[in-house]
CSV table of C-alpha atoms and ligand atoms in Angstrom, one decimal:
chain,number,residue,atom,x,y,z
A,1,UNK,CA,16.4,-49.8,-111.8
A,2,UNK,CA,18.7,-49.3,-114.7
A,3,UNK,CA,22.1,-47.4,-114.6
A,4,UNK,CA,23.8,-46.6,-117.9
A,5,UNK,CA,27.4,-45.6,-118.0
A,6,UNK,CA,28.3,-43.8,-121.2
A,7,UNK,CA,31.6,-42.5,-122.6
A,8,UNK,CA,33.8,-44.8,-120.6
A,9,UNK,CA,37.4,-45.1,-121.6
A,10,UNK,CA,38.9,-48.6,-122.0
A,11,UNK,CA,36.8,-51.2,-120.2
A,12,UNK,CA,39.1,-54.0,-118.8
A,13,UNK,CA,36.2,-56.5,-118.7
A,14,UNK,CA,38.4,-59.6,-118.6
A,15,UNK,CA,35.8,-61.8,-120.3
A,16,UNK,CA,37.6,-63.8,-122.9
A,17,UNK,CA,34.8,-66.4,-123.1
A,18,UNK,CA,37.3,-69.1,-122.1
A,19,UNK,CA,38.4,-71.0,-119.1
A,20,UNK,CA,38.9,-69.4,-115.7
A,21,UNK,CA,41.2,-69.1,-113.7
A,22,UNK,CA,43.3,-67.7,-116.5
A,23,UNK,CA,47.0,-68.7,-116.7
A,24,UNK,CA,50.2,-67.5,-118.4
A,25,UNK,CA,51.0,-64.0,-119.5
A,26,UNK,CA,47.8,-62.3,-120.6
A,27,UNK,CA,49.3,-59.2,-122.2
A,28,UNK,CA,48.9,-60.7,-125.7
A,29,UNK,CA,45.2,-60.8,-125.1
A,30,UNK,CA,44.6,-57.1,-124.5
A,31,UNK,CA,42.2,-57.0,-127.4
A,32,UNK,CA,40.2,-59.8,-126.0
A,33,UNK,CA,40.1,-58.6,-122.5
A,34,UNK,CA,39.8,-54.8,-122.8
A,35,UNK,CA,37.1,-53.1,-124.9
A,36,UNK,CA,36.9,-49.5,-126.2
A,37,UNK,CA,33.1,-49.6,-126.9
A,38,UNK,CA,32.6,-47.3,-124.0
A,39,UNK,CA,29.1,-48.3,-122.6
A,40,UNK,CA,27.8,-50.4,-119.7
A,41,UNK,CA,24.2,-51.1,-118.8
A,42,UNK,CA,23.5,-52.2,-115.2
A,43,UNK,CA,20.1,-53.6,-114.2
A,44,UNK,CA,19.6,-53.5,-110.4
A,45,UNK,CA,22.7,-55.3,-109.1
A,46,UNK,CA,23.7,-57.0,-112.3
A,47,UNK,CA,25.5,-56.0,-115.5
A,48,UNK,CA,23.0,-56.3,-118.4
A,49,UNK,CA,25.5,-55.7,-121.2
A,50,UNK,CA,28.6,-53.9,-122.4
A,51,UNK,CA,27.9,-52.1,-125.7
A,52,UNK,CA,28.7,-49.1,-127.9
A,53,UNK,CA,28.3,-45.9,-125.9
A,54,UNK,CA,26.7,-44.0,-128.9
A,55,UNK,CA,24.1,-46.8,-129.3
A,56,UNK,CA,23.2,-46.7,-125.6
A,57,UNK,CA,23.1,-42.9,-125.7
A,58,UNK,CA,20.4,-43.0,-128.5
A,59,UNK,CA,18.5,-45.6,-126.5
A,60,UNK,CA,18.6,-44.1,-123.0
A,61,UNK,CA,19.7,-40.4,-123.2
A,62,UNK,CA,17.0,-37.8,-123.6
A,63,UNK,CA,19.3,-34.7,-123.9
A,64,UNK,CA,22.9,-34.3,-125.0
A,65,UNK,CA,25.9,-36.0,-123.3
A,66,UNK,CA,27.5,-32.6,-122.4
A,67,UNK,CA,31.1,-31.7,-121.7
A,68,UNK,CA,32.5,-33.2,-118.4
A,69,UNK,CA,36.0,-33.3,-117.0
A,70,UNK,CA,35.1,-35.9,-114.4
A,71,UNK,CA,32.5,-38.7,-114.2
A,72,UNK,CA,29.1,-37.1,-113.7
A,73,UNK,CA,25.5,-38.1,-113.3
A,74,UNK,CA,23.8,-36.5,-116.3
A,75,UNK,CA,20.3,-37.8,-116.2
A,76,UNK,CA,18.1,-39.1,-113.4
A,77,UNK,CA,14.6,-40.7,-113.7
A,78,UNK,CA,12.4,-43.1,-111.9
A,79,UNK,CA,13.7,-46.1,-113.9
A,80,UNK,CA,17.0,-45.0,-115.4
A,81,UNK,CA,20.0,-43.0,-114.4
A,82,UNK,CA,22.7,-42.1,-116.9
A,83,UNK,CA,26.4,-41.2,-116.2
A,84,UNK,CA,29.0,-39.6,-118.4
A,85,UNK,CA,32.2,-41.4,-117.4
A,86,UNK,CA,34.2,-38.8,-119.3
A,87,UNK,CA,36.7,-41.2,-120.8
A,88,UNK,CA,38.0,-42.8,-117.6
A,89,UNK,CA,39.1,-46.4,-117.6
A,90,UNK,CA,36.9,-49.1,-116.0
A,91,UNK,CA,38.0,-52.3,-114.3
A,92,UNK,CA,36.1,-55.0,-112.3
A,93,UNK,CA,36.1,-54.3,-108.5
A,94,UNK,CA,39.1,-55.9,-106.8
A,95,UNK,CA,38.7,-59.2,-105.0
A,96,UNK,CA,41.0,-59.3,-102.0
A,97,UNK,CA,41.1,-63.0,-101.4
A,98,UNK,CA,43.2,-63.0,-98.2
A,99,UNK,CA,42.7,-60.6,-95.2
A,100,UNK,CA,42.9,-60.8,-91.4
A,101,UNK,CA,40.4,-57.9,-91.0
A,102,UNK,CA,39.5,-58.1,-87.4
A,103,UNK,CA,42.0,-57.5,-84.6
A,104,UNK,CA,42.9,-54.8,-82.1
A,105,UNK,CA,46.2,-53.4,-80.8
A,106,UNK,CA,49.5,-52.4,-82.2
A,107,UNK,CA,52.8,-54.2,-83.1
A,108,UNK,CA,54.9,-51.2,-84.2
A,109,UNK,CA,57.7,-52.1,-81.7
A,110,UNK,CA,58.4,-55.2,-83.7
A,111,UNK,CA,59.9,-53.4,-86.6
A,112,UNK,CA,63.0,-52.4,-84.6
A,113,UNK,CA,63.3,-55.9,-83.2
A,114,UNK,CA,63.4,-57.1,-86.8
A,115,UNK,CA,65.9,-54.5,-87.8
A,116,UNK,CA,68.2,-55.7,-84.9
A,117,UNK,CA,68.1,-59.1,-86.5
A,118,UNK,CA,65.2,-61.0,-84.8
A,119,UNK,CA,63.2,-63.2,-87.1
A,120,UNK,CA,59.4,-63.6,-87.2
A,121,UNK,CA,59.7,-66.9,-85.3
A,122,UNK,CA,62.0,-65.4,-82.7
A,123,UNK,CA,59.6,-62.5,-82.1
A,124,UNK,CA,56.8,-65.0,-81.7
A,125,UNK,CA,58.8,-67.0,-79.2
A,126,UNK,CA,59.3,-63.8,-77.2
A,127,UNK,CA,55.5,-63.3,-76.9
A,128,UNK,CA,55.3,-60.9,-79.8
A,129,UNK,CA,53.6,-61.5,-83.2
A,130,UNK,CA,50.3,-63.3,-83.3
A,131,UNK,CA,50.1,-63.9,-79.5
A,132,UNK,CA,50.5,-60.2,-78.8
A,133,UNK,CA,47.6,-59.4,-81.0
A,134,UNK,CA,45.5,-62.2,-79.5
A,135,UNK,CA,45.8,-60.5,-76.0
A,136,UNK,CA,44.8,-57.0,-77.4
A,137,UNK,CA,42.0,-58.5,-79.5
A,138,UNK,CA,40.5,-60.5,-76.6
A,139,UNK,CA,40.7,-57.3,-74.4
A,140,UNK,CA,38.8,-55.2,-76.9
A,141,UNK,CA,35.0,-54.6,-76.6
A,142,UNK,CA,32.8,-56.0,-79.4
A,143,UNK,CA,32.0,-52.4,-80.4
A,144,UNK,CA,35.6,-51.5,-80.9
A,145,UNK,CA,36.3,-54.6,-83.1
A,146,UNK,CA,33.2,-53.8,-85.2
A,147,UNK,CA,34.2,-50.1,-85.6
A,148,UNK,CA,37.8,-51.1,-86.6
A,149,UNK,CA,36.4,-53.6,-89.1
A,150,UNK,CA,34.0,-51.0,-90.6
A,151,UNK,CA,36.8,-48.4,-91.0
A,152,UNK,CA,39.1,-50.9,-92.6
A,153,UNK,CA,36.3,-51.9,-95.1
A,154,UNK,CA,35.9,-48.2,-96.0
A,155,UNK,CA,39.7,-48.0,-96.6
A,156,UNK,CA,39.6,-51.1,-98.8
A,157,UNK,CA,36.7,-49.6,-100.7
A,158,UNK,CA,38.7,-46.4,-101.2
A,159,UNK,CA,41.2,-48.6,-103.0
A,160,UNK,CA,38.6,-50.2,-105.1
A,161,UNK,CA,38.0,-53.5,-103.3
A,162,UNK,CA,34.5,-54.8,-103.6
A,163,UNK,CA,34.9,-58.3,-102.2
A,164,UNK,CA,37.2,-59.3,-99.3
A,165,UNK,CA,37.9,-62.7,-97.8
A,166,UNK,CA,38.1,-62.3,-94.0
A,167,UNK,CA,39.7,-64.7,-91.6
A,168,UNK,CA,39.3,-65.0,-87.8
A,169,UNK,CA,42.5,-66.1,-86.0
A,170,UNK,CA,43.2,-63.6,-83.3
A,171,UNK,CA,40.9,-65.2,-80.7
A,172,UNK,CA,42.4,-68.7,-80.4
A,173,UNK,CA,39.8,-70.1,-78.0
A,174,UNK,CA,36.4,-71.1,-78.9
A,175,UNK,CA,34.4,-68.1,-77.7
A,176,UNK,CA,36.9,-65.6,-78.9
A,177,UNK,CA,37.1,-67.1,-82.4
A,178,UNK,CA,33.3,-67.3,-82.6
A,179,UNK,CA,33.1,-63.6,-81.5
A,180,UNK,CA,35.3,-62.6,-84.4
A,181,UNK,CA,33.3,-64.6,-86.9
A,182,UNK,CA,30.1,-63.2,-85.6
A,183,UNK,CA,31.6,-59.7,-85.9
A,184,UNK,CA,32.6,-60.4,-89.5
A,185,UNK,CA,29.1,-61.8,-90.3
A,186,UNK,CA,27.5,-58.6,-88.9
A,187,UNK,CA,29.8,-56.4,-91.0
A,188,UNK,CA,29.0,-58.5,-94.1
A,189,UNK,CA,25.4,-57.2,-93.8
A,190,UNK,CA,26.4,-53.5,-94.2
A,191,UNK,CA,25.4,-52.1,-97.5
A,192,UNK,CA,27.7,-49.9,-99.5
A,193,UNK,CA,30.9,-51.6,-98.3
A,194,UNK,CA,32.8,-54.5,-99.8
A,195,UNK,CA,31.1,-57.9,-99.6
A,196,UNK,CA,32.8,-60.4,-97.2
A,197,UNK,CA,33.6,-64.1,-97.5
A,198,UNK,CA,34.2,-65.6,-94.1
A,199,UNK,CA,37.1,-68.0,-93.2
A,200,UNK,CA,37.6,-69.7,-89.8
A,201,UNK,CA,41.4,-69.6,-88.9
A,202,UNK,CA,41.3,-71.0,-85.4
A,203,UNK,CA,44.5,-72.8,-86.3
A,204,UNK,CA,46.5,-69.7,-86.6
A,205,UNK,CA,48.9,-70.3,-83.7
A,206,UNK,CA,49.0,-72.0,-80.3
A,207,UNK,CA,47.0,-69.8,-77.9
A,208,UNK,CA,49.2,-67.7,-75.6
A,209,UNK,CA,50.8,-70.3,-73.3
A,210,UNK,CA,49.8,-70.7,-69.6
A,211,UNK,CA,53.5,-71.4,-69.0
A,212,UNK,CA,52.7,-74.8,-67.6
A,213,UNK,CA,53.3,-76.8,-70.8
A,214,UNK,CA,56.0,-77.0,-73.5
A,215,UNK,CA,55.1,-75.2,-76.7
A,216,UNK,CA,54.6,-78.5,-78.5
A,217,UNK,CA,52.2,-79.8,-75.8
A,218,UNK,CA,50.4,-76.5,-75.8
A,219,UNK,CA,49.9,-76.7,-79.6
A,220,UNK,CA,48.8,-80.4,-79.6
A,221,UNK,CA,46.3,-79.8,-76.8
A,222,UNK,CA,44.9,-76.8,-78.7
A,223,UNK,CA,44.5,-79.0,-81.9
A,224,UNK,CA,42.4,-81.4,-79.7
A,225,UNK,CA,40.3,-78.5,-78.5
A,226,UNK,CA,39.9,-77.3,-82.0
A,227,UNK,CA,38.7,-80.7,-83.2
A,228,UNK,CA,36.4,-81.4,-80.2
A,229,UNK,CA,35.0,-78.0,-79.5
A,230,UNK,CA,35.9,-75.1,-81.7
A,231,UNK,CA,35.3,-76.5,-85.2
A,232,UNK,CA,32.0,-78.1,-84.2
A,233,UNK,CA,30.8,-74.8,-82.8
A,234,UNK,CA,31.8,-72.9,-86.0
A,235,UNK,CA,30.0,-75.5,-88.1
A,236,UNK,CA,26.9,-75.6,-86.0
A,237,UNK,CA,26.5,-71.8,-86.1
A,238,UNK,CA,27.3,-71.6,-89.8
A,239,UNK,CA,29.8,-68.9,-89.3
A,240,UNK,CA,32.3,-69.6,-92.1
A,241,UNK,CA,32.4,-70.9,-95.7
A,242,UNK,CA,36.1,-72.0,-95.5
A,243,UNK,CA,38.7,-73.1,-92.9
A,244,UNK,CA,42.3,-72.1,-92.9
A,245,UNK,CA,45.5,-73.4,-91.1
A,246,UNK,CA,48.9,-71.7,-90.7
A,247,UNK,CA,50.9,-74.7,-91.9
A,248,UNK,CA,54.5,-73.9,-91.4
A,249,UNK,CA,57.4,-75.4,-89.4
A,250,UNK,CA,57.1,-73.9,-85.9
A,251,UNK,CA,53.3,-73.5,-86.3
A,252,UNK,CA,50.9,-76.3,-87.4
A,253,UNK,CA,52.6,-79.5,-88.7
A,254,UNK,CA,51.6,-81.2,-91.9
A,255,UNK,CA,49.8,-83.9,-89.9
A,256,UNK,CA,47.9,-81.4,-87.7
A,257,UNK,CA,47.0,-79.4,-90.7
A,258,UNK,CA,45.7,-82.5,-92.5
A,259,UNK,CA,43.6,-83.5,-89.5
A,260,UNK,CA,42.0,-80.1,-89.1
A,261,UNK,CA,41.4,-79.7,-92.8
A,262,UNK,CA,39.8,-83.2,-93.1
A,263,UNK,CA,37.5,-82.5,-90.2
A,264,UNK,CA,36.6,-79.1,-91.6
A,265,UNK,CA,35.9,-80.5,-95.1
A,266,UNK,CA,33.7,-83.2,-93.6
A,267,UNK,CA,31.7,-80.4,-92.1
A,268,UNK,CA,31.4,-78.7,-95.4
A,269,UNK,CA,34.2,-76.1,-95.3
A,270,UNK,CA,36.4,-75.3,-98.2
A,271,UNK,CA,40.1,-75.4,-97.5
A,272,UNK,CA,42.3,-72.3,-97.7
A,273,UNK,CA,45.9,-72.6,-96.4
A,274,UNK,CA,48.9,-70.5,-95.3
A,275,UNK,CA,51.9,-72.4,-96.7
A,276,UNK,CA,55.7,-72.2,-97.2
A,277,UNK,CA,55.9,-68.6,-96.0
A,278,UNK,CA,59.5,-68.9,-94.5
A,279,UNK,CA,60.7,-72.2,-96.0
A,280,UNK,CA,59.5,-75.1,-98.0
A,281,UNK,CA,57.7,-76.9,-95.2
A,282,UNK,CA,55.7,-79.2,-97.5
A,283,UNK,CA,52.6,-77.1,-97.3
A,284,UNK,CA,52.1,-76.7,-101.0
A,285,UNK,CA,52.5,-80.5,-101.4
A,286,UNK,CA,49.7,-81.0,-98.8
A,287,UNK,CA,47.5,-78.3,-100.4
A,288,UNK,CA,47.7,-80.3,-103.7
A,289,UNK,CA,47.0,-83.6,-102.0
A,290,UNK,CA,44.0,-82.0,-100.3
A,291,UNK,CA,43.0,-80.2,-103.5
A,292,UNK,CA,42.7,-77.0,-101.3
A,293,UNK,CA,40.9,-74.1,-102.9
A,294,UNK,CA,43.8,-71.8,-102.2
A,295,UNK,CA,47.4,-72.1,-100.9
A,296,UNK,CA,48.7,-68.6,-100.0
A,297,UNK,CA,52.1,-67.1,-99.3
A,298,UNK,CA,53.6,-69.9,-101.4
A,299,UNK,CA,56.8,-68.0,-101.2
A,300,UNK,CA,59.2,-71.0,-100.9
A,301,UNK,CA,57.2,-73.7,-102.6
A,302,UNK,CA,59.2,-75.9,-105.0
A,303,UNK,CA,58.2,-76.0,-108.6
A,304,UNK,CA,57.2,-79.7,-108.5
A,305,UNK,CA,54.7,-78.9,-105.7
A,306,UNK,CA,53.4,-75.9,-107.6
A,307,UNK,CA,52.8,-78.1,-110.6
A,308,UNK,CA,51.0,-80.7,-108.5
A,309,UNK,CA,48.8,-78.0,-107.1
A,310,UNK,CA,48.1,-76.8,-110.6
A,311,UNK,CA,46.8,-80.3,-111.4
A,312,UNK,CA,44.6,-80.4,-108.3
A,313,UNK,CA,43.1,-77.0,-109.1
A,314,UNK,CA,44.6,-75.2,-106.1
A,315,UNK,CA,45.0,-71.4,-106.6
A,316,UNK,CA,48.4,-70.1,-105.5
A,317,UNK,CA,48.2,-66.8,-103.7
A,318,UNK,CA,51.0,-64.3,-103.5
A,319,UNK,CA,50.8,-61.9,-100.5
A,320,UNK,CA,53.4,-59.4,-101.7
A,321,UNK,CA,52.8,-56.9,-98.9
A,322,UNK,CA,54.2,-59.3,-96.4
A,323,UNK,CA,57.7,-59.8,-97.8
A,324,UNK,CA,57.6,-56.0,-98.5
A,325,UNK,CA,57.1,-55.1,-94.8
A,326,UNK,CA,59.5,-57.8,-93.7
A,327,UNK,CA,62.3,-56.6,-96.0
A,328,UNK,CA,62.4,-60.0,-97.7
A,329,UNK,CA,62.8,-60.7,-101.4
A,330,UNK,CA,59.7,-61.0,-103.6
A,331,UNK,CA,58.4,-64.6,-104.3
A,332,UNK,CA,58.9,-66.1,-107.7
A,333,UNK,CA,55.5,-65.0,-109.2
A,334,UNK,CA,57.0,-65.2,-112.7
A,335,UNK,CA,57.5,-69.0,-112.3
A,336,UNK,CA,53.7,-69.3,-112.2
A,337,UNK,CA,53.4,-67.2,-115.3
A,338,UNK,CA,56.0,-69.2,-117.2
A,339,UNK,CA,54.4,-72.5,-116.1
A,340,UNK,CA,50.8,-71.6,-116.8
A,341,UNK,CA,50.0,-72.0,-113.1
A,342,UNK,CA,46.9,-70.1,-111.9
A,343,UNK,CA,47.7,-67.5,-109.2
A,344,UNK,CA,46.2,-64.6,-107.3
A,345,UNK,CA,47.6,-61.6,-105.5
A,346,UNK,CA,46.1,-60.3,-102.2
A,347,UNK,CA,46.9,-57.9,-99.4
A,348,UNK,CA,47.1,-60.3,-96.4
A,349,UNK,CA,46.1,-57.2,-94.3
A,350,UNK,CA,47.1,-58.0,-90.7
A,351,UNK,CA,48.8,-56.2,-87.8
A,352,UNK,CA,52.2,-57.0,-89.4
A,353,UNK,CA,51.3,-56.0,-92.9
A,354,UNK,CA,48.9,-53.0,-92.8
A,355,UNK,CA,47.8,-52.4,-96.3
A,356,UNK,CA,44.3,-52.7,-97.7
A,357,UNK,CA,45.3,-51.5,-101.1
A,358,UNK,CA,45.0,-53.9,-103.9
A,359,UNK,CA,46.5,-51.3,-106.3
A,360,UNK,CA,49.6,-51.2,-104.1
A,361,UNK,CA,49.9,-55.0,-104.2
A,362,UNK,CA,49.4,-54.7,-108.0
A,363,UNK,CA,52.3,-52.3,-108.1
A,364,UNK,CA,54.5,-54.8,-106.2
A,365,UNK,CA,53.5,-57.5,-108.7
A,366,UNK,CA,54.2,-55.3,-111.7
A,367,UNK,CA,57.0,-53.0,-110.6
A,368,UNK,CA,58.9,-55.4,-108.4
A,369,UNK,CA,58.0,-58.9,-109.8
A,370,UNK,CA,57.9,-58.1,-113.5
A,371,UNK,CA,54.3,-59.2,-114.1
A,372,UNK,CA,52.5,-57.3,-116.8
A,373,UNK,CA,49.5,-55.1,-115.6
A,374,UNK,CA,46.9,-57.2,-117.3
A,375,UNK,CA,48.1,-60.5,-115.8
A,376,UNK,CA,48.3,-58.7,-112.4
A,377,UNK,CA,44.7,-57.4,-112.9
A,378,UNK,CA,43.4,-60.8,-113.6
A,379,UNK,CA,45.3,-62.1,-110.4
A,380,UNK,CA,43.5,-59.3,-108.4
A,381,UNK,CA,40.0,-59.9,-109.8
A,382,UNK,CA,38.9,-62.8,-112.1
A,383,UNK,CA,41.2,-65.5,-110.7
A,384,UNK,CA,40.5,-64.9,-106.9
A,385,UNK,CA,36.8,-64.7,-107.8
A,386,UNK,CA,37.0,-68.4,-108.9
A,387,UNK,CA,37.8,-69.3,-105.3
A,388,UNK,CA,35.0,-67.3,-103.7
A,389,UNK,CA,31.3,-68.2,-104.2
A,390,UNK,CA,28.9,-65.4,-103.6
A,391,UNK,CA,25.7,-66.2,-101.6
A,392,UNK,CA,23.6,-65.0,-104.6
A,393,UNK,CA,25.7,-67.2,-107.0
A,394,UNK,CA,26.5,-64.2,-109.3
A,395,UNK,CA,29.9,-64.2,-111.1
A,396,UNK,CA,32.3,-61.5,-109.9
A,397,UNK,CA,35.7,-60.2,-110.9
A,398,UNK,CA,34.6,-59.8,-114.5
A,399,UNK,CA,32.4,-57.3,-116.4
A,400,UNK,CA,29.9,-59.1,-118.6
A,401,UNK,CA,26.2,-59.7,-118.9
A,402,UNK,CA,24.9,-61.6,-115.8
A,403,UNK,CA,27.9,-60.7,-113.5
A,404,UNK,CA,27.4,-58.7,-110.4
A,405,UNK,CA,27.9,-54.9,-111.1
A,406,UNK,CA,31.0,-54.4,-109.0
A,407,UNK,CA,33.3,-52.1,-110.8
A,408,UNK,CA,35.9,-49.3,-110.5
A,409,UNK,CA,36.2,-46.1,-112.5
A,410,UNK,CA,39.8,-45.0,-112.5
A,411,UNK,CA,41.2,-41.5,-112.2
A,412,UNK,CA,42.9,-41.7,-115.6
A,413,UNK,CA,41.9,-42.9,-119.1
A,414,UNK,CA,44.4,-45.8,-119.0
A,415,UNK,CA,43.4,-49.2,-117.5
A,416,UNK,CA,47.1,-49.9,-116.7
A,417,UNK,CA,47.1,-47.1,-114.2
A,418,UNK,CA,45.2,-49.4,-111.7
A,419,UNK,CA,48.6,-50.6,-110.4
A,420,UNK,CA,51.0,-47.7,-111.2
A,421,UNK,CA,50.3,-45.3,-108.4
A,422,UNK,CA,51.5,-47.2,-105.3
A,423,UNK,CA,51.1,-44.5,-102.7
A,424,UNK,CA,47.7,-43.2,-103.6
A,425,UNK,CA,44.4,-44.6,-104.7
A,426,UNK,CA,44.0,-44.7,-108.5
A,427,UNK,CA,40.2,-45.1,-108.1
A,428,UNK,CA,37.8,-42.3,-108.9
A,429,UNK,CA,34.7,-44.2,-107.8
A,430,UNK,CA,33.4,-47.6,-107.2
A,431,UNK,CA,30.0,-49.3,-107.8
A,432,UNK,CA,29.0,-52.2,-105.6
A,433,UNK,CA,26.0,-54.2,-106.6
A,434,UNK,CA,25.1,-51.6,-109.2
A,435,UNK,CA,25.1,-48.7,-106.7
A,436,UNK,CA,27.7,-45.9,-106.4
A,437,UNK,CA,29.5,-46.8,-103.1
A,438,UNK,CA,32.6,-44.7,-103.0
A,439,UNK,CA,32.7,-41.5,-105.0
A,440,UNK,CA,35.6,-39.0,-105.1
A,441,UNK,CA,35.5,-35.6,-106.6
A,442,UNK,CA,38.7,-35.4,-108.7
B,1,NIG,O1,49.4,-64.4,-93.2
B,1,NIG,N1,51.7,-65.9,-91.2
B,1,NIG,C1,50.6,-66.0,-90.7
B,1,NIG,N2,49.6,-65.2,-90.5
B,1,NIG,C2,49.6,-63.8,-90.9
B,1,NIG,C3,50.4,-62.9,-90.1
B,1,NIG,C4,49.9,-62.9,-88.7
B,1,NIG,C5,50.6,-61.9,-87.8
B,1,NIG,O2,51.8,-61.7,-87.9
B,1,NIG,O3,49.8,-61.3,-87.0
B,1,NIG,C6,50.0,-63.8,-92.4
B,1,NIG,O4,51.0,-63.1,-92.7
B,2,FE,FE1,47.5,-64.4,-93.8
């Protein structure tokens, strides 16, 4: 089946023919990364080519293109369908490389605790934070977790996300962690929703304490359980492509993180880490030593560790929604731009940071951190795609011949508008694997 998109506005294809991930400010490269040729041909689930709209019209269109105010299907046939995109801009589908998709419950009460001066750690010590969500998630039925996950994937799609990394981490015992990963695997089979890439985050926190051990003993005995029981079960059941650890003073230590990552890697998992969220705890340094695929939060990492991580090929991920909801300052994203360090932006969707909107995160990058819209778009698509391998091996986060046909049609004719409407979705419609998945009417 062939789908032809004619009369597109600017196509931010992001294919410069050079190295990925891309580094530095990319705004000078607009001419190389955005095309005004207006036409895209999709063959089944893959982009066949990007070409002049008028040439494609003479090849595929039997009648006239017509006058349309909004993207419209203008020709259907057994082999070929043709759309008039009516001048709207096109981008790759967003790749949200850090989400905690599956959990149940509510943590709204914590906002007032924070406003009264309690820190994230103090709330956790009082039994709030991750522990609170672990109780509500364990208590939820499988069906409820699946339904929440499905609704959240629909929301992500509404905001133009076509691929999401999904972590477990609110089970914190072997059976509960496996249950979340099995749920994510089931959701990954649903057609017409974002594709999922699964990460085991059993080392998210100590499980809620029985009250019989000190916090440190509780954490160390949980690490032993992870190594002897939980990780082997995850590996045996093939439930995750990567493993993650919350490496932060007060949570998993550098030594514990290293031990868990080494065991995970020996079992074939890629390493993704939560590091330096609240202070420089040495997490970015460890990520570079381990040559982790990603090191996220990276808020307080020192420049020398960032430069080491650059050498080891670790992508640094800025989760800008989290400091936004916590009332913290934004991380130094610009220092990555200035030092040619590859970085990504992602939602970190979790009970404490409930956004699934990559355009909103793009707005924080552009309108709060001073990153240009093209560099931010690359950080939301092409760069995170380098850290996520699709099962079918197709490239994503870029629009070029041979890449998967995951793309967004925007509501306006300017590609920059992808990140300039923070409270609403700038997306008119989304194609996943060459098929229209989310179509709006405006
Ligand atoms: O990435 N900081 C660690 N984990 C999550 C938040 C978990 C929670 O507060 O429930 C994060 O922000
Ligand atoms: Fe996270």
